[in-house]
């Protein structure tokens, strides 16, 4: 996959996560390489969900790009 394809997949994933948890903002979902733990923590804090639930939601929202 090209960098542009991955970015497009991430934008789709962000939209799906915001549909699932309306409390999330674009700032919450700001993803930078190497900051996966921070992203998971932000989503957990904002939604009150468990880490496992957040990881599952991300994987379900982004099966094509293999987000972990």
Tab-separated table of N, CA and C in Angstrom:
chain	number	residue	atom	x	y	z
A	1	UNK	N	0.835	-1.183	0.000
A	1	UNK	CA	0.000	0.000	0.000
A	1	UNK	C	0.878	1.244	0.000
A	2	UNK	N	0.410	2.252	-0.701
A	2	UNK	CA	1.136	3.508	-0.698
A	2	UNK	C	0.753	4.319	0.528
A	3	UNK	N	1.549	5.322	0.804
A	3	UNK	CA	1.282	6.189	1.941
A	3	UNK	C	-0.085	6.865	1.799
A	4	UNK	N	-0.438	7.243	0.573
A	4	UNK	CA	-1.727	7.892	0.325
A	4	UNK	C	-2.886	6.933	0.585
A	5	UNK	N	-2.734	5.665	0.196
A	5	UNK	CA	-3.780	4.670	0.452
A	5	UNK	C	-3.968	4.459	1.949
A	6	UNK	N	-2.886	4.382	2.674
A	6	UNK	CA	-2.952	4.199	4.122
A	6	UNK	C	-3.631	5.398	4.764
A	7	UNK	N	-3.277	6.604	4.318
A	7	UNK	CA	-3.903	7.798	4.873
A	7	UNK	C	-5.402	7.791	4.586
A	8	UNK	N	-5.794	7.389	3.390
A	8	UNK	CA	-7.212	7.303	3.045
A	8	UNK	C	-7.927	6.297	3.917
A	9	UNK	N	-7.307	5.124	4.132
A	9	UNK	CA	-7.904	4.117	5.009
A	9	UNK	C	-8.040	4.649	6.430
A	10	UNK	N	-7.052	5.389	6.907
A	10	UNK	CA	-7.122	5.931	8.266
A	10	UNK	C	-8.249	6.953	8.358
A	11	UNK	N	-8.450	7.762	7.318
A	11	UNK	CA	-9.544	8.733	7.341
A	11	UNK	C	-10.894	8.028	7.418
A	12	UNK	N	-11.045	6.931	6.716
A	12	UNK	CA	-12.275	6.140	6.786
A	12	UNK	C	-12.444	5.579	8.192
A	13	UNK	N	-11.370	5.060	8.743
A	13	UNK	CA	-11.404	4.498	10.090
A	13	UNK	C	-11.792	5.560	11.109
A	14	UNK	N	-11.219	6.760	10.994
A	14	UNK	CA	-11.574	7.841	11.921
A	14	UNK	C	-13.066	8.116	11.874
A	15	UNK	N	-13.617	8.154	10.679
A	15	UNK	CA	-15.049	8.408	10.542
A	15	UNK	C	-15.884	7.338	11.217
A	16	UNK	N	-15.487	6.083	11.054
A	16	UNK	CA	-16.224	4.981	11.675
A	16	UNK	C	-16.118	5.036	13.193
A	17	UNK	N	-14.946	5.378	13.706
A	17	UNK	CA	-14.774	5.478	15.163
A	17	UNK	C	-15.588	6.631	15.726
A	18	UNK	N	-15.663	7.746	14.994
A	18	UNK	CA	-16.469	8.874	15.466
A	18	UNK	C	-17.957	8.540	15.408
A	19	UNK	N	-18.368	7.690	14.482
A	19	UNK	CA	-19.763	7.245	14.457
A	19	UNK	C	-20.053	6.380	15.678
A	20	UNK	N	-19.096	5.516	16.024
A	20	UNK	CA	-19.280	4.614	17.169
A	20	UNK	C	-19.269	5.395	18.480
A	21	UNK	N	-18.325	6.312	18.618
A	21	UNK	CA	-18.176	7.103	19.826
A	21	UNK	C	-18.213	8.585	19.455
A	22	UNK	N	-19.368	9.175	19.532
A	22	UNK	CA	-19.569	10.561	19.097
A	22	UNK	C	-18.720	11.558	19.889
A	23	UNK	N	-18.256	11.173	21.056
A	23	UNK	CA	-17.452	12.071	21.894
A	23	UNK	C	-16.064	12.333	21.319
A	24	UNK	N	-15.605	11.470	20.417
A	24	UNK	CA	-14.252	11.611	19.879
A	24	UNK	C	-14.158	12.820	18.954
A	25	UNK	N	-13.020	13.497	19.023
A	25	UNK	CA	-12.758	14.644	18.151
A	25	UNK	C	-11.615	14.304	17.206
A	26	UNK	N	-11.391	15.163	16.221
A	26	UNK	CA	-10.260	14.959	15.315
A	26	UNK	C	-8.943	14.975	16.089
A	27	UNK	N	-8.855	15.828	17.102
A	27	UNK	CA	-7.640	15.880	17.919
A	27	UNK	C	-7.408	14.557	18.643
A	28	UNK	N	-8.484	13.930	19.127
A	28	UNK	CA	-8.353	12.648	19.805
A	28	UNK	C	-7.797	11.588	18.859
A	29	UNK	N	-8.177	11.699	17.601
A	29	UNK	CA	-7.812	10.675	16.629
A	29	UNK	C	-6.598	11.050	15.792
A	30	UNK	N	-5.850	12.026	16.235
A	30	UNK	CA	-4.629	12.407	15.536
A	30	UNK	C	-3.635	11.268	15.674
A	31	UNK	N	-3.254	10.682	14.578
A	31	UNK	CA	-2.379	9.517	14.612
A	31	UNK	C	-1.015	9.883	14.057
A	32	UNK	N	0.009	9.573	14.794
A	32	UNK	CA	1.366	9.763	14.317
A	32	UNK	C	2.107	8.453	14.513
A	33	UNK	N	2.933	8.120	13.562
A	33	UNK	CA	3.684	6.880	13.647
A	33	UNK	C	4.448	6.822	14.969
A	34	UNK	N	4.373	5.681	15.613
A	34	UNK	CA	5.054	5.505	16.887
A	34	UNK	C	4.247	5.976	18.084
A	35	UNK	N	3.041	6.484	17.861
A	35	UNK	CA	2.231	7.007	18.955
A	35	UNK	C	0.940	6.214	19.130
A	36	UNK	N	0.982	4.934	18.807
A	36	UNK	CA	-0.200	4.092	18.918
A	36	UNK	C	-0.712	4.029	20.341
A	37	UNK	N	0.190	3.914	21.294
A	37	UNK	CA	-0.207	3.823	22.704
A	37	UNK	C	-0.935	5.088	23.146
A	38	UNK	N	-0.428	6.230	22.709
A	38	UNK	CA	-1.064	7.497	23.055
A	38	UNK	C	-2.466	7.573	22.441
A	39	UNK	N	-2.596	7.140	21.203
A	39	UNK	CA	-3.898	7.141	20.533
A	39	UNK	C	-4.890	6.268	21.292
A	40	UNK	N	-4.481	5.051	21.642
A	40	UNK	CA	-5.364	4.154	22.392
A	40	UNK	C	-5.758	4.772	23.729
A	41	UNK	N	-4.804	5.379	24.410
A	41	UNK	CA	-5.077	6.021	25.695
A	41	UNK	C	-6.059	7.173	25.572
A	42	UNK	N	-5.910	7.980	24.531
A	42	UNK	CA	-6.830	9.105	24.314
A	42	UNK	C	-8.248	8.601	24.094
A	43	UNK	N	-8.386	7.578	23.247
A	43	UNK	CA	-9.723	7.043	22.964
A	43	UNK	C	-10.320	6.439	24.228
A	44	UNK	N	-9.514	5.682	24.974
A	44	UNK	CA	-9.986	5.087	26.228
A	44	UNK	C	-10.477	6.164	27.190
A	45	UNK	N	-9.690	7.205	27.367
A	45	UNK	CA	-10.035	8.271	28.304
A	45	UNK	C	-11.331	8.964	27.890
A	46	UNK	N	-11.470	9.246	26.608
A	46	UNK	CA	-12.640	9.976	26.117
A	46	UNK	C	-13.906	9.134	26.171
A	47	UNK	N	-13.776	7.810	25.877
A	47	UNK	CA	-14.969	6.966	25.774
A	47	UNK	C	-15.269	6.159	27.031
A	48	UNK	N	-14.257	5.927	27.878
A	48	UNK	CA	-14.444	5.096	29.058
A	48	UNK	C	-14.429	3.604	28.731
A	49	UNK	N	-14.062	3.261	27.505
A	49	UNK	CA	-14.009	1.860	27.078
A	49	UNK	C	-12.695	1.217	27.528
A	50	UNK	N	-12.684	-0.112	27.540
A	50	UNK	CA	-11.456	-0.836	27.864
A	50	UNK	C	-10.514	-0.793	26.669
A	51	UNK	N	-9.261	-1.052	26.940
A	51	UNK	CA	-8.262	-1.084	25.864
A	51	UNK	C	-8.636	-2.128	24.817
A	52	UNK	N	-9.099	-3.268	25.286
A	52	UNK	CA	-9.468	-4.349	24.364
A	52	UNK	C	-10.616	-3.920	23.448
A	53	UNK	N	-11.604	-3.214	24.004
A	53	UNK	CA	-12.744	-2.750	23.211
A	53	UNK	C	-12.298	-1.736	22.163
A	54	UNK	N	-11.378	-0.866	22.541
A	54	UNK	CA	-10.870	0.142	21.610
A	54	UNK	C	-10.075	-0.536	20.493
A	55	UNK	N	-9.196	-1.455	20.856
A	55	UNK	CA	-8.407	-2.165	19.845
A	55	UNK	C	-9.316	-2.930	18.883
A	56	UNK	N	-10.340	-3.571	19.414
A	56	UNK	CA	-11.273	-4.323	18.584
A	56	UNK	C	-12.000	-3.394	17.618
A	57	UNK	N	-12.453	-2.254	18.108
A	57	UNK	CA	-13.169	-1.295	17.263
A	57	UNK	C	-12.277	-0.776	16.139
A	58	UNK	N	-11.011	-0.518	16.439
A	58	UNK	CA	-10.082	-0.039	15.409
A	58	UNK	C	-9.865	-1.125	14.361
A	59	UNK	N	-9.643	-2.350	14.805
A	59	UNK	CA	-9.427	-3.448	13.857
A	59	UNK	C	-10.653	-3.681	12.983
A	60	UNK	N	-11.849	-3.598	13.566
A	60	UNK	CA	-13.069	-3.792	12.804
A	60	UNK	C	-13.309	-2.656	11.817
A	61	UNK	N	-12.857	-1.458	12.160
A	61	UNK	CA	-13.066	-0.307	11.308
A	61	UNK	C	-12.067	-0.209	10.169
A	62	UNK	N	-10.965	-0.911	10.308
A	62	UNK	CA	-9.871	-0.756	9.336
A	62	UNK	C	-9.273	-2.104	8.943
A	63	UNK	N	-10.059	-3.049	8.458
A	63	UNK	CA	-9.489	-4.350	8.128
A	63	UNK	C	-8.524	-4.326	6.954
A	64	UNK	N	-8.717	-3.401	6.010
A	64	UNK	CA	-7.884	-3.366	4.799
A	64	UNK	C	-6.455	-2.935	5.081
A	65	UNK	N	-6.283	-1.990	6.002
A	65	UNK	CA	-4.930	-1.477	6.220
A	65	UNK	C	-4.190	-2.206	7.317
A	66	UNK	N	-4.872	-3.064	8.064
A	66	UNK	CA	-4.196	-3.861	9.089
A	66	UNK	C	-3.777	-3.065	10.299
A	67	UNK	N	-4.498	-2.022	10.638
A	67	UNK	CA	-4.187	-1.245	11.841
A	67	UNK	C	-4.211	-2.148	13.053
A	68	UNK	N	-3.314	-1.926	13.968
A	68	UNK	CA	-3.253	-2.747	15.168
A	68	UNK	C	-3.451	-1.884	16.383
